[in-house]
Each structure stands twice: as C-alpha cells, then as structure tokens.
Amino acid sequence: MPFGNFDSLSLQLWKERHYPVFAMNGGMYHYDLSPVGLFVENGIERQPISTRAGWGNFHLLPNGVFYVAGGKPGVMETQAYIREKPKADYATQSGPMLVIDGKLHPRFLPDSDSLKIRNGVGVDAEGRVHFAISRGPVNFYAFASLFRDELGCGNALYLDGTISSALIPSMGRRDRFFPLGPIIAVIGTIPQ
C-alpha cells in the first residue's frame, strides 16, 4: 500500500526504529497512487515496465528508469534498461529523460513557457546520486541543464512536476501539498 504522504512514511519508519534523512516523490502515479510504469521494491517487480504510447510527460519519449542494483545507482533510458536488464533492488520509471548520454532531451526548448515546480534525479560520473527540486517554476530545458552543466550527470530523469514534493529535515522542508504515489527515501537508524 502506498504511504500517500511523508507523515505516514515517517510514522512507519519510526515504528521500525528508522527516520527519514531525505524523501521525495519518486515518479508519476495513477489515481489510486499506484506507480505508472516500472516499480521494483526489495528486488520484487511490483509494476512492469511500460513502453506504451500515451499523453503527458511520462510519454514524452524517451522516458527512463532510476534504479539501484547491488548498491550501485543508475539512470537509464527505458529501451537501454530493457536491453541491459540490470538486476534492480529498487527502480522507478518516469519521464521524460532530462539528460541522455550527456545531451539534453531533444524536445526541450530554451525559451519554453511551460513553467512548473519540477523534481528529478541524476547520477554523476563518480556514481553519486543527485536529487533536485526547483524552488519556483522552471521549464524542462533549464531544469535539465542543471543536471548536465552544474551537477555533471550524464543521465538524469524527470520525476514529476506540479506535485513535486520533498522532505528534507536538515533544511526544515516538509511539503504537504498533494497525495504521493512512489516515494524515494534515504533513511537512518535510531540508535538502541
């Protein structure tokens, strides 16, 4: 069952003697909060990968997958993920890809007036994961440029738009705007 919000996530983690260090909505979802596209949790595929055509950002191809396999994170375009078949412990599919092999998504325009709060994830050449959420509305081009030019991510994936939410306790941020489907979290353990 989806947690639906950061409060429910935090409560469950607390019951398990953990706490959230960081959490962010982790991709697009249906009305019942189930993920759109691939979702892998603890090595179990809960939702299959999607290659169907459709409308909306998820289907602004190419889309992609953020995953962790054997402790190593990655972002791959969907067709590359299907070909390479990494044995993911965790994965979420979303779209569109922001950066693909060092190039911005070909459909992004520098002067686009489609401005939204946006969040995404990328992995740099050192294997470090970079999550970003905009403070204000930005277009895809500017957001993708952040990952490529400032964070050095050869591949980056858009997670969501208007409903983008983050829980970052160290910064005093706890968004409560919308119900959430998939959530990506980094957790700590409460000492005994």
CSV table of C-alpha atoms in Angstrom, one decimal:
chain,number,residue,atom,x,y,z
A,1,MET,CA,0.0,0.0,0.0
A,2,PRO,CA,1.3,3.5,-0.8
A,3,PHE,CA,2.1,5.7,2.2
A,4,GLY,CA,0.4,8.6,0.4
A,5,ASN,CA,2.4,11.3,2.3
A,6,PHE,CA,5.6,11.9,4.2
A,7,ASP,CA,3.8,11.8,7.6
A,8,SER,CA,2.7,8.2,7.1
A,9,LEU,CA,6.2,7.3,5.8
A,10,SER,CA,7.8,8.9,8.9
A,11,LEU,CA,5.4,7.2,11.3
A,12,GLN,CA,6.1,3.7,9.8
A,13,LEU,CA,9.9,4.4,9.8
A,14,TRP,CA,9.7,5.4,13.4
A,15,LYS,CA,7.9,2.2,14.3
A,16,GLU,CA,10.8,0.3,12.7
A,17,ARG,CA,13.4,2.4,14.6
A,18,HIS,CA,14.3,4.4,11.5
A,19,TYR,CA,13.9,8.0,10.4
A,20,PRO,CA,13.9,9.8,7.1
A,21,VAL,CA,17.1,11.7,6.2
A,22,PHE,CA,15.6,12.7,2.8
A,23,ALA,CA,12.5,11.8,0.8
A,24,MET,CA,11.0,12.9,-2.5
A,25,ASN,CA,8.1,11.8,-4.6
A,26,GLY,CA,9.5,9.2,-6.9
A,27,GLY,CA,7.7,9.2,-10.1
A,28,MET,CA,4.2,9.5,-11.6
A,29,TYR,CA,1.2,7.6,-10.4
A,30,HIS,CA,-2.4,6.7,-11.0
A,31,TYR,CA,-5.4,8.0,-9.1
A,32,ASP,CA,-5.1,5.0,-6.6
A,33,LEU,CA,-1.4,6.2,-6.0
A,34,SER,CA,0.0,3.1,-7.8
A,35,PRO,CA,3.1,3.8,-10.0
A,36,VAL,CA,2.9,4.5,-13.7
A,37,GLY,CA,5.5,2.2,-15.2
A,38,LEU,CA,8.2,0.1,-13.7
A,39,PHE,CA,8.4,-0.1,-9.9
A,40,VAL,CA,10.8,-2.5,-8.1
A,41,GLU,CA,10.9,-2.7,-4.3
A,42,ASN,CA,13.3,-5.0,-2.4
A,43,GLY,CA,14.1,-6.8,-5.7
A,44,ILE,CA,10.4,-7.6,-6.4
A,45,GLU,CA,8.8,-6.1,-9.5
A,46,ARG,CA,5.6,-4.6,-8.3
A,47,GLN,CA,4.7,-3.0,-11.6
A,48,PRO,CA,6.0,-3.9,-15.1
A,49,ILE,CA,8.0,-1.5,-17.3
A,50,SER,CA,5.8,0.5,-19.7
A,51,THR,CA,6.6,1.1,-23.4
A,52,ARG,CA,3.1,2.1,-24.3
A,53,ALA,CA,2.4,5.4,-26.1
A,54,GLY,CA,0.2,7.9,-24.4
A,55,TRP,CA,-0.1,11.6,-23.4
A,56,GLY,CA,1.6,13.6,-20.7
A,57,ASN,CA,5.2,13.9,-19.5
A,58,PHE,CA,5.7,10.2,-18.8
A,59,HIS,CA,5.2,9.5,-22.5
A,60,LEU,CA,7.4,12.4,-23.8
A,61,LEU,CA,9.8,9.8,-25.1
A,62,PRO,CA,12.4,8.8,-24.3
A,63,ASN,CA,11.5,8.2,-20.7
A,64,GLY,CA,13.6,6.3,-18.3
A,65,VAL,CA,14.3,4.4,-15.1
A,66,PHE,CA,16.2,5.4,-11.9
A,67,TYR,CA,17.4,2.2,-10.2
A,68,VAL,CA,19.7,0.8,-7.6
A,69,ALA,CA,21.3,-2.6,-8.3
A,70,GLY,CA,23.8,-4.2,-5.9
A,71,GLY,CA,24.3,-0.9,-4.2
A,72,LYS,CA,25.1,1.0,-7.4
A,73,PRO,CA,22.6,3.7,-8.6
A,74,GLY,CA,21.9,4.4,-12.2
A,75,VAL,CA,19.6,6.3,-14.6
A,76,MET,CA,18.9,4.7,-18.0
A,77,GLU,CA,16.6,5.4,-20.9
A,78,THR,CA,13.8,2.8,-20.9
A,79,GLN,CA,14.9,0.9,-24.0
A,80,ALA,CA,18.5,0.7,-22.7
A,81,TYR,CA,17.2,-0.6,-19.4
A,82,ILE,CA,15.2,-3.3,-21.2
A,83,ARG,CA,18.3,-4.3,-23.2
A,84,GLU,CA,20.7,-4.3,-20.3
A,85,LYS,CA,18.4,-5.8,-17.7
A,86,PRO,CA,20.1,-4.7,-14.5
A,87,LYS,CA,19.1,-6.8,-11.5
A,88,ALA,CA,17.5,-3.9,-9.7
A,89,ASP,CA,16.9,-3.9,-6.0
A,90,TYR,CA,14.9,-0.7,-6.4
A,91,ALA,CA,13.6,1.0,-9.5
A,92,THR,CA,11.1,3.6,-10.6
A,93,GLN,CA,10.2,4.5,-14.2
A,94,SER,CA,9.3,8.1,-15.1
A,95,GLY,CA,9.7,10.5,-17.9
A,96,PRO,CA,10.8,12.2,-19.8
A,97,MET,CA,14.6,11.7,-19.5
A,98,LEU,CA,16.2,15.1,-18.8
A,99,VAL,CA,19.7,14.2,-19.9
A,100,ILE,CA,20.6,11.3,-22.2
A,101,ASP,CA,24.3,10.4,-22.5
A,102,GLY,CA,25.3,14.0,-21.9
A,103,LYS,CA,22.7,15.6,-24.2
A,104,LEU,CA,19.5,17.4,-23.2
A,105,HIS,CA,16.3,15.7,-24.3
A,106,PRO,CA,15.8,16.7,-27.9
A,107,ARG,CA,12.3,18.1,-27.4
A,108,PHE,CA,13.3,20.7,-24.7
A,109,LEU,CA,13.3,24.3,-25.8
A,110,PRO,CA,15.3,27.0,-24.1
A,111,ASP,CA,12.5,29.6,-24.4
A,112,SER,CA,9.6,27.3,-23.5
A,113,ASP,CA,6.9,28.9,-21.4
A,114,SER,CA,5.9,25.6,-19.7
A,115,LEU,CA,6.9,26.6,-16.2
A,116,LYS,CA,6.4,24.2,-13.3
A,117,ILE,CA,7.9,23.2,-10.0
A,118,ARG,CA,9.9,20.1,-11.1
A,119,ASN,CA,11.9,17.4,-9.4
A,120,GLY,CA,14.3,14.8,-10.8
A,121,VAL,CA,17.3,12.6,-10.2
A,122,GLY,CA,20.7,12.1,-11.9
A,123,VAL,CA,23.8,10.1,-11.3
A,124,ASP,CA,27.2,11.7,-12.0
A,125,ALA,CA,30.5,10.1,-13.3
A,126,GLU,CA,31.6,9.3,-9.7
A,127,GLY,CA,28.3,7.3,-9.1
A,128,ARG,CA,26.8,10.0,-6.8
A,129,VAL,CA,23.1,10.4,-6.9
A,130,HIS,CA,21.8,14.0,-7.2
A,131,PHE,CA,18.2,14.8,-6.4
A,132,ALA,CA,16.9,18.2,-7.2
A,133,ILE,CA,13.6,20.1,-6.7
A,134,SER,CA,13.1,23.6,-8.0
A,135,ARG,CA,12.1,26.3,-5.6
A,136,GLY,CA,10.0,28.0,-8.2
A,137,PRO,CA,8.6,27.2,-11.7
A,138,VAL,CA,11.2,26.3,-14.3
A,139,ASN,CA,11.0,24.9,-17.8
A,140,PHE,CA,12.4,21.5,-18.8
A,141,TYR,CA,15.4,23.0,-20.6
A,142,ALA,CA,16.6,24.9,-17.5
A,143,PHE,CA,16.0,22.0,-15.2
A,144,ALA,CA,17.8,19.5,-17.4
A,145,SER,CA,20.7,22.0,-17.8
A,146,LEU,CA,21.1,22.0,-14.0
A,147,PHE,CA,21.8,18.2,-14.0
A,148,ARG,CA,24.1,18.3,-17.0
A,149,ASP,CA,26.0,21.5,-16.5
A,150,GLU,CA,26.1,22.0,-12.8
A,151,LEU,CA,25.8,18.5,-11.3
A,152,GLY,CA,27.7,16.7,-14.0
A,153,CYS,CA,25.1,14.0,-14.6
A,154,GLY,CA,25.4,12.2,-18.0
A,155,ASN,CA,21.9,10.8,-17.5
A,156,ALA,CA,19.1,12.3,-15.5
A,157,LEU,CA,15.4,11.6,-15.1
A,158,TYR,CA,12.4,13.8,-14.5
A,159,LEU,CA,10.3,12.5,-11.6
A,160,ASP,CA,7.4,14.9,-11.6
A,161,GLY,CA,6.0,18.4,-12.0
A,162,THR,CA,3.4,20.4,-10.2
A,163,ILE,CA,3.0,18.0,-7.4
A,164,SER,CA,6.8,17.8,-6.7
A,165,SER,CA,7.4,17.3,-3.0
A,166,ALA,CA,10.3,16.8,-0.7
A,167,LEU,CA,11.1,16.0,2.9
A,168,ILE,CA,14.5,17.4,3.9
A,169,PRO,CA,14.5,17.6,7.7
A,170,SER,CA,18.0,19.2,7.8
A,171,MET,CA,16.7,22.1,5.8
A,172,GLY,CA,13.4,22.3,7.6
A,173,ARG,CA,11.4,21.3,4.4
A,174,ARG,CA,8.4,19.1,4.7
A,175,ASP,CA,6.0,19.6,1.7
A,176,ARG,CA,2.4,18.5,2.2
A,177,PHE,CA,0.8,19.7,-1.0
A,178,PHE,CA,-0.6,16.6,-2.6
A,179,PRO,CA,-1.0,12.8,-2.1
A,180,LEU,CA,2.1,10.9,-3.2
A,181,GLY,CA,2.5,7.7,-5.1
A,182,PRO,CA,6.0,6.2,-5.2
A,183,ILE,CA,8.4,7.8,-2.6
A,184,ILE,CA,12.2,7.6,-2.8
A,185,ALA,CA,13.8,7.9,0.7
A,186,VAL,CA,17.2,7.8,2.4
A,187,ILE,CA,16.8,6.6,5.9
A,188,GLY,CA,18.8,6.5,9.1
A,189,THR,CA,18.6,4.1,12.1
A,190,ILE,CA,17.7,5.2,15.6
A,191,PRO,CA,20.5,4.0,18.0
A,192,GLN,CA,19.4,1.5,20.6
